[in-house]
Tab-separated table of C-alpha atoms in Angstrom:
chain	number	residue	atom	x	y	z
A	401	UNK	CA	-21.007	-42.578	61.436
A	402	UNK	CA	-23.658	-43.370	57.910
A	403	UNK	CA	-25.090	-40.029	56.490
A	404	UNK	CA	-28.529	-41.276	58.989
A	405	UNK	CA	-26.813	-40.543	61.962
A	406	UNK	CA	-24.674	-37.312	60.728
A	407	UNK	CA	-28.090	-36.115	59.739
A	408	UNK	CA	-29.262	-36.834	63.469
A	409	UNK	CA	-26.645	-35.642	65.327
A	410	UNK	CA	-26.462	-31.670	63.021
A	411	UNK	CA	-29.636	-31.590	63.896
A	412	UNK	CA	-29.704	-31.892	67.633
A	413	UNK	CA	-26.342	-29.371	66.960
A	414	UNK	CA	-28.831	-27.025	65.586
A	415	UNK	CA	-31.828	-27.309	67.505
A	416	UNK	CA	-29.137	-27.791	71.187
A	417	UNK	CA	-27.510	-24.620	69.760
A	418	UNK	CA	-31.664	-22.224	69.019
A	419	UNK	CA	-31.912	-23.521	72.039
A	420	UNK	CA	-29.002	-22.052	73.887
A	421	UNK	CA	-29.661	-18.798	72.065
A	422	UNK	CA	-33.165	-18.562	73.183
A	423	UNK	CA	-32.016	-19.204	76.818
A	424	UNK	CA	-29.354	-16.593	76.396
A	425	UNK	CA	-31.718	-13.659	75.054
A	426	UNK	CA	-34.649	-13.940	77.036
A	427	UNK	CA	-31.243	-13.774	79.892
A	428	UNK	CA	-30.403	-10.939	78.115
A	429	UNK	CA	-31.861	-7.372	80.400
A	430	UNK	CA	-33.856	-4.912	78.124
A	431	UNK	CA	-32.855	-1.659	77.383
A	432	UNK	CA	-35.527	1.210	78.544
A	433	UNK	CA	-36.010	4.000	76.788
A	434	UNK	CA	-38.613	6.043	78.454
A	435	UNK	CA	-39.771	9.051	77.430
A	436	UNK	CA	-41.313	12.188	79.121
A	437	UNK	CA	-43.072	15.196	77.754
A	438	UNK	CA	-44.261	17.785	79.501
A	439	UNK	CA	-47.599	19.373	79.669
A	440	UNK	CA	-49.076	18.195	76.743
A	441	UNK	CA	-52.942	17.970	76.441
A	442	UNK	CA	-54.717	14.347	76.684
A	443	UNK	CA	-56.195	15.028	73.041
A	444	UNK	CA	-53.496	16.345	70.943
A	445	UNK	CA	-52.569	13.303	69.563
A	446	UNK	CA	-53.085	11.469	66.754
A	447	UNK	CA	-53.597	8.076	67.970
A	448	UNK	CA	-55.666	9.634	71.094
A	449	UNK	CA	-58.079	11.069	67.657
A	450	UNK	CA	-57.071	14.051	66.229
A	451	UNK	CA	-57.327	15.198	63.070
A	452	UNK	CA	-55.398	18.755	63.739
A	453	UNK	CA	-51.904	17.658	65.300
A	454	UNK	CA	-49.603	15.181	63.500
A	455	UNK	CA	-47.769	12.851	65.519
A	456	UNK	CA	-46.891	9.871	63.736
A	457	UNK	CA	-44.176	8.050	65.311
A	458	UNK	CA	-45.970	8.440	68.422
A	459	UNK	CA	-48.834	6.920	66.677
A	460	UNK	CA	-46.929	4.764	64.993
A	461	UNK	CA	-45.457	3.122	68.157
A	462	UNK	CA	-48.956	2.963	70.056
A	463	UNK	CA	-49.910	0.327	66.929
A	464	UNK	CA	-46.666	-1.749	67.837
A	465	UNK	CA	-46.938	-1.900	71.618
A	466	UNK	CA	-49.824	-1.139	74.367
A	467	UNK	CA	-51.811	2.390	74.846
A	468	UNK	CA	-53.299	2.491	77.891
A	469	UNK	CA	-56.990	3.695	77.833
A	470	UNK	CA	-56.866	4.921	82.178
A	471	UNK	CA	-53.530	6.020	82.401
A	472	UNK	CA	-52.610	9.000	86.035
A	473	UNK	CA	-50.019	10.202	86.405
A	474	UNK	CA	-50.011	11.440	90.761
A	475	UNK	CA	-50.175	15.110	90.576
A	476	UNK	CA	-52.268	17.695	87.996
A	477	UNK	CA	-48.329	19.682	88.384
A	478	UNK	CA	-45.215	18.632	86.696
A	479	UNK	CA	-42.421	18.343	89.813
A	480	UNK	CA	-44.175	15.967	92.442
A	481	UNK	CA	-45.503	14.084	89.417
A	482	UNK	CA	-42.150	13.991	88.319
A	483	UNK	CA	-40.851	13.433	92.006
A	484	UNK	CA	-43.562	10.281	92.168
A	485	UNK	CA	-42.448	8.593	88.285
A	486	UNK	CA	-38.450	8.582	89.808
A	487	UNK	CA	-39.635	6.815	92.930
A	488	UNK	CA	-42.392	4.436	92.253
A	489	UNK	CA	-44.347	6.326	95.610
A	490	UNK	CA	-46.142	9.134	96.267
A	491	UNK	CA	-44.525	12.116	96.484
A	492	UNK	CA	-46.885	13.256	99.424
A	493	UNK	CA	-45.180	10.511	101.782
A	494	UNK	CA	-41.948	11.552	101.718
A	495	UNK	CA	-43.849	15.832	102.325
A	496	UNK	CA	-43.275	16.732	98.354
A	497	UNK	CA	-46.086	17.688	97.890
A	498	UNK	CA	-48.057	18.612	94.801
A	499	UNK	CA	-45.825	21.970	94.478
A	500	UNK	CA	-42.874	22.451	92.090
A	501	UNK	CA	-39.864	23.357	93.538
A	502	UNK	CA	-38.894	26.273	93.712
A	503	UNK	CA	-41.786	28.565	94.014
A	504	UNK	CA	-43.489	31.203	95.526
A	505	UNK	CA	-43.432	30.024	98.978
A	506	UNK	CA	-44.647	30.745	102.796
A	507	UNK	CA	-43.592	29.619	105.913
A	508	UNK	CA	-42.470	25.796	104.824
A	509	UNK	CA	-39.803	24.002	106.262
A	510	UNK	CA	-37.519	24.561	103.135
A	511	UNK	CA	-37.743	27.617	100.444
A	512	UNK	CA	-35.316	27.855	97.961
A	513	UNK	CA	-33.140	26.279	96.358
A	514	UNK	CA	-33.490	23.826	99.716
A	515	UNK	CA	-36.300	22.125	97.928
A	516	UNK	CA	-35.379	19.188	96.334
A	517	UNK	CA	-36.938	14.908	95.738
A	518	UNK	CA	-35.093	13.900	99.253
A	519	UNK	CA	-31.909	12.596	99.751
A	520	UNK	CA	-33.924	9.469	101.360
A	521	UNK	CA	-35.307	8.406	98.137
A	522	UNK	CA	-34.425	5.775	95.500
A	523	UNK	CA	-34.906	6.961	92.229
A	524	UNK	CA	-35.331	4.611	89.288
A	525	UNK	CA	-32.122	5.182	88.050
A	526	UNK	CA	-30.665	3.687	91.448
A	527	UNK	CA	-32.877	0.804	91.234
A	528	UNK	CA	-31.343	-0.041	87.302
A	529	UNK	CA	-27.618	0.737	88.332
A	530	UNK	CA	-27.685	-1.936	90.660
A	531	UNK	CA	-29.130	-4.220	88.334
A	532	UNK	CA	-26.115	-2.965	86.350
A	533	UNK	CA	-27.387	-0.559	83.935
A	534	UNK	CA	-25.613	2.687	82.601
A	535	UNK	CA	-28.241	5.364	83.213
A	536	UNK	CA	-28.750	8.695	81.162
A	537	UNK	CA	-30.870	12.027	82.071
A	538	UNK	CA	-31.597	14.253	79.039
A	539	UNK	CA	-33.458	17.137	79.802
A	540	UNK	CA	-35.691	18.763	82.316
A	541	UNK	CA	-35.057	17.563	86.036
A	542	UNK	CA	-37.569	19.833	88.365
A	543	UNK	CA	-36.454	17.628	91.188
A	544	UNK	CA	-34.154	20.305	93.480
A	545	UNK	CA	-31.434	23.192	91.855
A	546	UNK	CA	-28.697	23.174	94.447
A	547	UNK	CA	-25.758	20.556	93.848
A	548	UNK	CA	-27.466	18.100	96.587
A	549	UNK	CA	-30.126	16.814	94.265
A	550	UNK	CA	-28.515	16.925	91.338
A	551	UNK	CA	-29.219	13.657	88.594
A	552	UNK	CA	-25.388	12.234	88.716
A	553	UNK	CA	-26.318	12.353	92.622
A	554	UNK	CA	-29.466	10.494	91.859
A	555	UNK	CA	-28.676	7.516	90.388
A	556	UNK	CA	-28.022	8.558	86.445
A	557	UNK	CA	-24.443	8.491	84.576
A	558	UNK	CA	-25.043	11.068	82.196
A	559	UNK	CA	-27.012	14.581	82.230
A	560	UNK	CA	-27.785	17.073	79.402
A	561	UNK	CA	-29.926	19.244	80.239
A	562	UNK	CA	-32.213	21.831	82.745
A	563	UNK	CA	-32.118	21.353	86.261
A	564	UNK	CA	-35.287	23.814	86.785
A	565	UNK	CA	-38.728	23.291	85.367
A	566	UNK	CA	-38.715	25.577	82.190
A	567	UNK	CA	-36.691	27.310	79.666
A	568	UNK	CA	-35.844	28.469	76.422
A	569	UNK	CA	-36.389	26.433	73.527
A	570	UNK	CA	-33.189	29.035	71.476
A	571	UNK	CA	-29.859	28.882	73.482
A	572	UNK	CA	-29.009	31.908	75.691
A	573	UNK	CA	-27.316	35.021	74.640
A	574	UNK	CA	-27.372	39.032	74.266
A	575	UNK	CA	-30.922	38.544	72.503
A	576	UNK	CA	-32.132	35.930	75.007
A	577	UNK	CA	-30.966	36.995	78.143
A	578	UNK	CA	-31.471	33.765	81.181
A	579	UNK	CA	-31.933	35.589	84.477
A	580	UNK	CA	-31.609	31.494	86.443
A	581	UNK	CA	-28.677	29.900	86.529
A	582	UNK	CA	-31.606	26.040	86.409
A	583	UNK	CA	-32.102	27.429	82.997
A	584	UNK	CA	-28.769	26.909	81.599
A	585	UNK	CA	-27.897	23.501	80.023
A	586	UNK	CA	-25.554	21.279	81.539
A	587	UNK	CA	-23.363	18.583	80.806
A	588	UNK	CA	-22.653	16.431	83.734
A	589	UNK	CA	-21.982	18.427	86.247
A	590	UNK	CA	-21.421	22.006	86.066
A	591	UNK	CA	-20.805	22.022	82.803
A	592	UNK	CA	-22.576	24.160	81.375
A	593	UNK	CA	-23.353	25.108	77.833
A	594	UNK	CA	-26.001	26.360	75.363
A	595	UNK	CA	-26.644	24.635	72.398
A	596	UNK	CA	-27.578	25.993	68.812
A	597	UNK	CA	-29.888	23.825	67.895
A	598	UNK	CA	-33.969	23.962	68.502
A	599	UNK	CA	-33.430	22.179	72.489
A	600	UNK	CA	-35.646	19.397	71.768
A	601	UNK	CA	-33.828	18.440	68.437
A	602	UNK	CA	-30.485	18.750	70.853
A	603	UNK	CA	-31.925	16.394	73.008
A	604	UNK	CA	-33.299	13.517	70.567
A	605	UNK	CA	-29.616	14.582	69.548
A	606	UNK	CA	-27.602	13.391	72.299
A	607	UNK	CA	-30.065	10.722	73.916
A	608	UNK	CA	-29.674	9.236	70.517
A	609	UNK	CA	-25.586	9.083	71.476
A	610	UNK	CA	-26.154	7.616	74.733
A	611	UNK	CA	-27.589	4.755	72.957
A	612	UNK	CA	-25.326	4.367	70.614
A	613	UNK	CA	-22.161	4.335	73.136
A	614	UNK	CA	-23.810	2.280	75.747
A	615	UNK	CA	-25.437	0.281	73.308
A	616	UNK	CA	-23.460	-3.325	73.698
A	617	UNK	CA	-24.256	-3.068	77.458
A	618	UNK	CA	-28.221	-2.391	79.310
A	619	UNK	CA	-29.290	0.902	79.532
A	620	UNK	CA	-31.898	3.456	80.822
A	621	UNK	CA	-32.176	6.428	79.128
A	622	UNK	CA	-35.213	8.800	80.666
A	623	UNK	CA	-35.778	11.510	77.292
A	624	UNK	CA	-37.612	14.242	79.541
A	625	UNK	CA	-38.825	17.001	77.529
A	626	UNK	CA	-39.845	20.210	78.020
A	627	UNK	CA	-41.774	20.387	75.210
A	628	UNK	CA	-44.507	21.630	74.847
A	629	UNK	CA	-44.470	23.276	78.201
A	630	UNK	CA	-44.101	27.006	77.872
A	631	UNK	CA	-42.288	29.036	76.542
A	632	UNK	CA	-44.583	28.833	73.340
A	633	UNK	CA	-41.469	28.630	70.950
A	634	UNK	CA	-41.955	27.029	67.602
A	635	UNK	CA	-40.008	26.633	64.723
A	636	UNK	CA	-40.844	29.097	62.122
A	637	UNK	CA	-40.667	26.350	59.254
A	638	UNK	CA	-42.908	23.608	61.806
A	639	UNK	CA	-45.858	26.526	62.444
A	640	UNK	CA	-46.041	26.677	58.345
A	641	UNK	CA	-47.335	22.921	58.592
A	642	UNK	CA	-50.671	24.400	60.327
A	643	UNK	CA	-51.964	27.942	58.750
A	644	UNK	CA	-55.787	26.517	59.108
A	645	UNK	CA	-54.561	26.907	62.658
A	646	UNK	CA	-55.227	29.683	64.755
A	647	UNK	CA	-51.890	30.905	66.092
A	648	UNK	CA	-52.225	29.751	69.410
A	649	UNK	CA	-53.542	25.857	68.418
A	650	UNK	CA	-50.861	26.914	65.296
A	651	UNK	CA	-47.163	27.099	67.559
A	652	UNK	CA	-48.583	24.652	69.615
A	653	UNK	CA	-49.165	21.676	67.124
A	654	UNK	CA	-46.109	23.084	65.249
A	655	UNK	CA	-43.999	22.288	68.881
A	656	UNK	CA	-46.039	18.712	68.805
A	657	UNK	CA	-44.795	17.984	65.746
A	658	UNK	CA	-40.294	18.991	66.201
A	659	UNK	CA	-41.056	16.163	69.829
A	660	UNK	CA	-42.674	13.665	67.683
A	661	UNK	CA	-40.296	13.891	64.143
A	662	UNK	CA	-37.066	13.986	67.576
A	663	UNK	CA	-38.815	10.908	69.318
A	664	UNK	CA	-38.892	9.178	65.860
A	665	UNK	CA	-35.045	9.519	65.175
A	666	UNK	CA	-33.891	8.329	68.820
A	667	UNK	CA	-37.068	5.095	67.705
A	668	UNK	CA	-34.405	5.311	64.475
A	669	UNK	CA	-32.018	5.085	66.810
A	670	UNK	CA	-33.340	1.958	68.453
A	671	UNK	CA	-33.752	0.214	64.693
A	672	UNK	CA	-30.574	1.166	63.092
A	673	UNK	CA	-28.534	-0.335	66.398
A	674	UNK	CA	-30.980	-3.468	66.405
A	675	UNK	CA	-31.590	-3.372	69.713
A	676	UNK	CA	-35.803	-2.594	69.545
A	677	UNK	CA	-37.204	-6.131	69.829
A	678	UNK	CA	-34.930	-6.240	73.260
A	679	UNK	CA	-35.592	-2.578	73.853
A	680	UNK	CA	-38.113	-1.317	76.427
A	681	UNK	CA	-39.268	1.833	75.243
A	682	UNK	CA	-42.963	4.015	77.215
A	683	UNK	CA	-44.075	6.765	76.360
A	684	UNK	CA	-46.482	8.899	78.722
A	685	UNK	CA	-46.302	13.077	79.868
A	686	UNK	CA	-46.564	14.321	82.849
A	687	UNK	CA	-49.869	15.968	84.032
A	688	UNK	CA	-53.077	17.513	81.990
A	689	UNK	CA	-52.642	20.269	80.060
A	690	UNK	CA	-53.093	23.921	81.138
A	691	UNK	CA	-55.548	24.906	78.036
A	692	UNK	CA	-55.237	28.531	79.112
A	693	UNK	CA	-51.175	29.074	78.364
A	694	UNK	CA	-50.056	26.316	75.854
A	695	UNK	CA	-53.576	26.299	74.320
A	696	UNK	CA	-53.868	22.655	74.645
A	697	UNK	CA	-57.313	20.064	74.302
A	698	UNK	CA	-57.950	17.915	76.755
A	699	UNK	CA	-61.246	16.608	75.497
A	700	UNK	CA	-62.877	14.799	76.220
A	701	UNK	CA	-61.800	15.685	79.759
A	702	UNK	CA	-62.795	18.013	82.136
A	703	UNK	CA	-60.310	19.992	83.648
A	704	UNK	CA	-56.451	21.244	83.151
A	705	UNK	CA	-52.817	20.953	84.625
A	706	UNK	CA	-53.085	21.895	89.004
A	707	UNK	CA	-56.206	20.240	89.517
A	708	UNK	CA	-57.613	16.759	89.803
A	709	UNK	CA	-60.627	16.835	87.569
A	710	UNK	CA	-59.611	14.189	84.631
A	711	UNK	CA	-58.009	15.986	82.414
A	712	UNK	CA	-55.511	17.681	85.120
A	713	UNK	CA	-54.219	13.963	85.682
A	714	UNK	CA	-55.155	11.284	83.160
A	715	UNK	CA	-52.331	11.042	80.589
A	716	UNK	CA	-51.721	9.172	77.711
A	717	UNK	CA	-49.462	6.834	78.000
A	718	UNK	CA	-47.740	3.879	75.252
A	719	UNK	CA	-45.276	1.279	75.601
A	720	UNK	CA	-43.744	-1.295	73.140
A	721	UNK	CA	-41.477	-4.487	74.156
A	722	UNK	CA	-41.355	-6.558	70.600
A	723	UNK	CA	-39.946	-9.758	71.890
A	724	UNK	CA	-42.398	-9.545	74.845
A	725	UNK	CA	-45.774	-7.654	74.035
A	726	UNK	CA	-47.939	-7.434	70.970
A	727	UNK	CA	-48.452	-5.447	69.133
A	728	UNK	CA	-51.667	-3.231	69.295
A	729	UNK	CA	-53.421	-3.502	71.951
A	730	UNK	CA	-55.536	-1.921	74.755
A	731	UNK	CA	-55.289	-2.122	78.629
A	732	UNK	CA	-58.215	-0.827	79.667
A	733	UNK	CA	-58.087	-0.706	83.119
A	734	UNK	CA	-56.466	2.461	85.616
A	735	UNK	CA	-52.564	2.816	85.853
A	736	UNK	CA	-50.261	4.860	87.351
A	737	UNK	CA	-47.198	6.279	86.760
A	738	UNK	CA	-46.069	4.852	89.848
A	739	UNK	CA	-45.934	1.301	88.544
A	740	UNK	CA	-43.327	2.408	85.935
A	741	UNK	CA	-40.256	1.473	88.541
A	742	UNK	CA	-41.510	-1.869	89.639
A	743	UNK	CA	-42.752	-2.563	86.407
A	744	UNK	CA	-39.377	-2.027	84.777
A	745	UNK	CA	-37.108	-2.978	87.929
A	746	UNK	CA	-39.120	-6.560	87.433
A	747	UNK	CA	-38.338	-6.517	83.811
A	748	UNK	CA	-34.524	-6.607	84.217
A	749	UNK	CA	-34.149	-8.888	86.308
A	750	UNK	CA	-34.163	-7.024	89.752
A	751	UNK	CA	-36.293	-8.013	92.641
A	752	UNK	CA	-39.016	-5.102	94.795
A	753	UNK	CA	-39.188	-6.020	98.351
A	754	UNK	CA	-41.359	-4.758	101.109
A	755	UNK	CA	-38.605	-3.180	102.617
A	756	UNK	CA	-39.004	-0.166	99.037
A	757	UNK	CA	-42.987	0.679	100.160
A	758	UNK	CA	-43.637	1.469	96.728
A	759	UNK	CA	-46.748	2.208	95.973
A	760	UNK	CA	-46.310	1.622	92.138
A	761	UNK	CA	-47.567	-2.130	91.207
A	762	UNK	CA	-46.005	-4.594	88.411
A	763	UNK	CA	-47.791	-4.445	85.646
A	764	UNK	CA	-46.652	-7.609	83.696
A	765	UNK	CA	-48.965	-10.333	85.206
A	766	UNK	CA	-51.643	-7.954	83.795
A	767	UNK	CA	-50.229	-7.291	80.591
A	768	UNK	CA	-49.513	-10.813	79.857
A	769	UNK	CA	-53.040	-12.221	81.180
A	770	UNK	CA	-51.589	-13.899	84.287
A	771	UNK	CA	-54.146	-11.894	85.922
A	772	UNK	CA	-57.175	-10.523	84.995
A	773	UNK	CA	-57.847	-8.297	88.511
A	774	UNK	CA	-56.990	-3.795	88.416
A	775	UNK	CA	-53.747	-3.233	89.595
A	776	UNK	CA	-54.969	-0.314	91.600
A	777	UNK	CA	-58.479	-0.361	93.705
A	778	UNK	CA	-57.747	2.593	94.635
A	779	UNK	CA	-55.421	6.054	93.521
A	780	UNK	CA	-55.441	8.926	95.604
A	781	UNK	CA	-54.403	12.276	94.794
A	782	UNK	CA	-53.522	15.285	97.620
A	783	UNK	CA	-52.942	19.063	97.530
A	784	UNK	CA	-53.520	20.674	100.501
A	785	UNK	CA	-57.254	20.617	100.953
A	786	UNK	CA	-57.999	19.279	97.630
A	787	UNK	CA	-58.270	15.681	97.167
A	788	UNK	CA	-59.507	12.665	94.947
A	789	UNK	CA	-59.350	9.807	94.992
A	790	UNK	CA	-61.440	6.738	93.173
A	791	UNK	CA	-62.233	3.237	93.571
A	792	UNK	CA	-62.961	1.232	91.238
A	793	UNK	CA	-65.027	3.695	89.027
A	794	UNK	CA	-66.080	5.910	91.228
A	795	UNK	CA	-64.419	9.011	91.414
A	796	UNK	CA	-64.531	11.306	95.098
A	797	UNK	CA	-63.314	15.253	95.087
A	798	UNK	CA	-62.716	16.924	97.727
A	799	UNK	CA	-62.354	21.135	97.611
A	800	UNK	CA	-61.695	23.444	100.416
A	801	UNK	CA	-64.756	26.020	99.024
A	802	UNK	CA	-67.615	23.598	97.979
A	803	UNK	CA	-69.557	20.185	98.793
A	804	UNK	CA	-67.767	16.789	98.156
A	805	UNK	CA	-67.992	15.096	94.004
A	806	UNK	CA	-68.945	11.720	93.251
A	807	UNK	CA	-68.681	10.851	89.149
A	808	UNK	CA	-68.667	6.745	87.614
A	809	UNK	CA	-66.485	7.031	85.213
A	810	UNK	CA	-67.678	4.136	83.131
A	811	UNK	CA	-70.358	6.142	81.775
A	812	UNK	CA	-69.144	9.827	82.594
A	813	UNK	CA	-65.876	10.742	82.083
A	814	UNK	CA	-66.278	14.212	81.824
A	815	UNK	CA	-67.184	14.859	84.841
A	816	UNK	CA	-70.479	16.491	83.848
A	817	UNK	CA	-72.561	14.485	86.826
A	818	UNK	CA	-71.971	14.749	90.227
A	819	UNK	CA	-74.292	11.860	91.689
A	820	UNK	CA	-72.882	12.699	95.557
A	821	UNK	CA	-76.416	13.925	96.278
A	822	UNK	CA	-77.940	10.325	94.616
A	823	UNK	CA	-75.404	8.194	97.277
A	824	UNK	CA	-74.486	9.594	100.453
A	825	UNK	CA	-73.507	6.447	101.648
A	826	UNK	CA	-70.348	6.329	98.859
A	827	UNK	CA	-69.541	9.515	99.248
A	828	UNK	CA	-68.973	8.839	102.715
A	829	UNK	CA	-67.131	6.155	102.677
A	830	UNK	CA	-64.795	7.328	99.982
A	831	UNK	CA	-63.918	10.541	102.448
A	832	UNK	CA	-63.147	8.533	105.039
A	833	UNK	CA	-61.086	5.969	102.909
A	834	UNK	CA	-59.182	9.515	101.753
A	835	UNK	CA	-58.908	9.820	105.359
A	836	UNK	CA	-56.980	6.802	106.455
A	837	UNK	CA	-54.663	6.894	103.182
A	838	UNK	CA	-54.427	10.511	104.438
A	839	UNK	CA	-53.331	9.704	107.374
A	840	UNK	CA	-50.017	7.798	105.927
A	841	UNK	CA	-48.482	10.714	105.061
A	842	UNK	CA	-46.098	13.211	106.039
A	843	UNK	CA	-46.839	16.984	106.398
A	844	UNK	CA	-45.817	18.919	103.177
A	845	UNK	CA	-42.238	20.463	103.234
A	846	UNK	CA	-43.320	23.505	101.433
A	847	UNK	CA	-46.631	25.132	100.515
A	848	UNK	CA	-47.651	27.640	97.722
A	849	UNK	CA	-49.092	30.735	99.594
A	850	UNK	CA	-53.557	30.444	99.576
A	851	UNK	CA	-53.670	32.933	97.382
A	852	UNK	CA	-52.538	30.035	94.856
A	853	UNK	CA	-54.798	27.579	96.258
A	854	UNK	CA	-57.866	30.115	94.750
A	855	UNK	CA	-56.676	30.698	91.695
A	856	UNK	CA	-56.345	27.058	91.060
A	857	UNK	CA	-60.606	26.895	91.973
A	858	UNK	CA	-60.586	29.567	89.010
A	859	UNK	CA	-58.635	27.849	86.971
A	860	UNK	CA	-60.642	24.786	87.439
A	861	UNK	CA	-64.531	26.247	87.310
A	862	UNK	CA	-63.145	28.440	83.691
A	863	UNK	CA	-62.190	24.527	82.356
A	864	UNK	CA	-64.018	22.694	82.996
A	865	UNK	CA	-66.890	20.918	80.004
A	866	UNK	CA	-69.646	23.125	81.361
A	867	UNK	CA	-71.165	23.168	84.934
A	868	UNK	CA	-71.309	19.381	86.210
A	869	UNK	CA	-75.107	18.799	86.902
A	870	UNK	CA	-76.918	17.522	89.472
A	871	UNK	CA	-79.124	15.374	88.599
């Protein structure tokens, strides 16, 4: 064989090797890191324009991937929102209306520790385990305290966190007494322990350890922070970084900074193990900020946690997958945390069938430009008599104590100009569409005492950005 032929054969061998490598790489399922914060304000991030909060790692993540400018959750409070995210279904379809578990109950089908994510609902972890993923949950669960609702029985292989909805950021001891079993830190099943570390750091460390232990196989790591939910407890050293703020905002800023720093450590672990290129990283938040309890800022949105104004249901959302998605992009159409399950299942090589009865949409065709339409022509929210529907850029809100309100979000993101009197036909149309959706839902399995509905309306009125005018 001559030198020219040898050269050609060598080139062909190299090319074939590269092609095989590319095919194998393309067929390697991506790792998944889902990061969920708790009760953060819409404006309390650098990538959303804050000049006060310091979130350098999340700001960098926003530049490295896609920032969703109109991302929504399915509920304005923690538990139901997480139920929608975990199942890809409107939680009202299985009777988990917008009330946390457990809670202050009136007469209900279920109460106390009988409340939880129904056992007939598959979670994202259930789906990914079928795809061969190792799955881990780190942090807040809030899907039921009883053993039968435990994360290890809902698709997760590893659990390090707490079953309840909120707890202290410091270890429980004689000086920091706990009275609720569901708030103790638990490793896997029934192994209760307390970490001397600030909880935000402990959860990040456990997530990093899980990633390192499973670096040679596809993994799904769900880092479910309780930050920045109450109680407002910050590392004193972090508080000192914000001397210019009021004491309340200083604490929130410190808690936000520590969360961002913890996220940075987990992302650095991916870099250290050369996993970043083929790891899908998603960051989002579970509902709007409760400005009256943790002093969060939802500007320019109106409203807060627990109501259906944009400040209660629109959240920050970032997604990065360096090997597949271009960096530094903004996606403008409305999306929902309902979409995470089908999107991640498809990315993992799995399939979603009609039998799964999902309400979420696979976003990949939209993110890659294969489809230019809106993923969701309609989006819905409901809590007892209160409800909302978004159709295109129109949004209708239904209340128990006043006429419905109508907003054009394309020009009024702060919901300041109620257009209901000017568009009665649109009000009727959206009202009917909302009702038709409600006919597909189950009756709520539990409800709060009615007095709390009154308090929710008071909170909404107190935290609107001015009273909506009727033009």
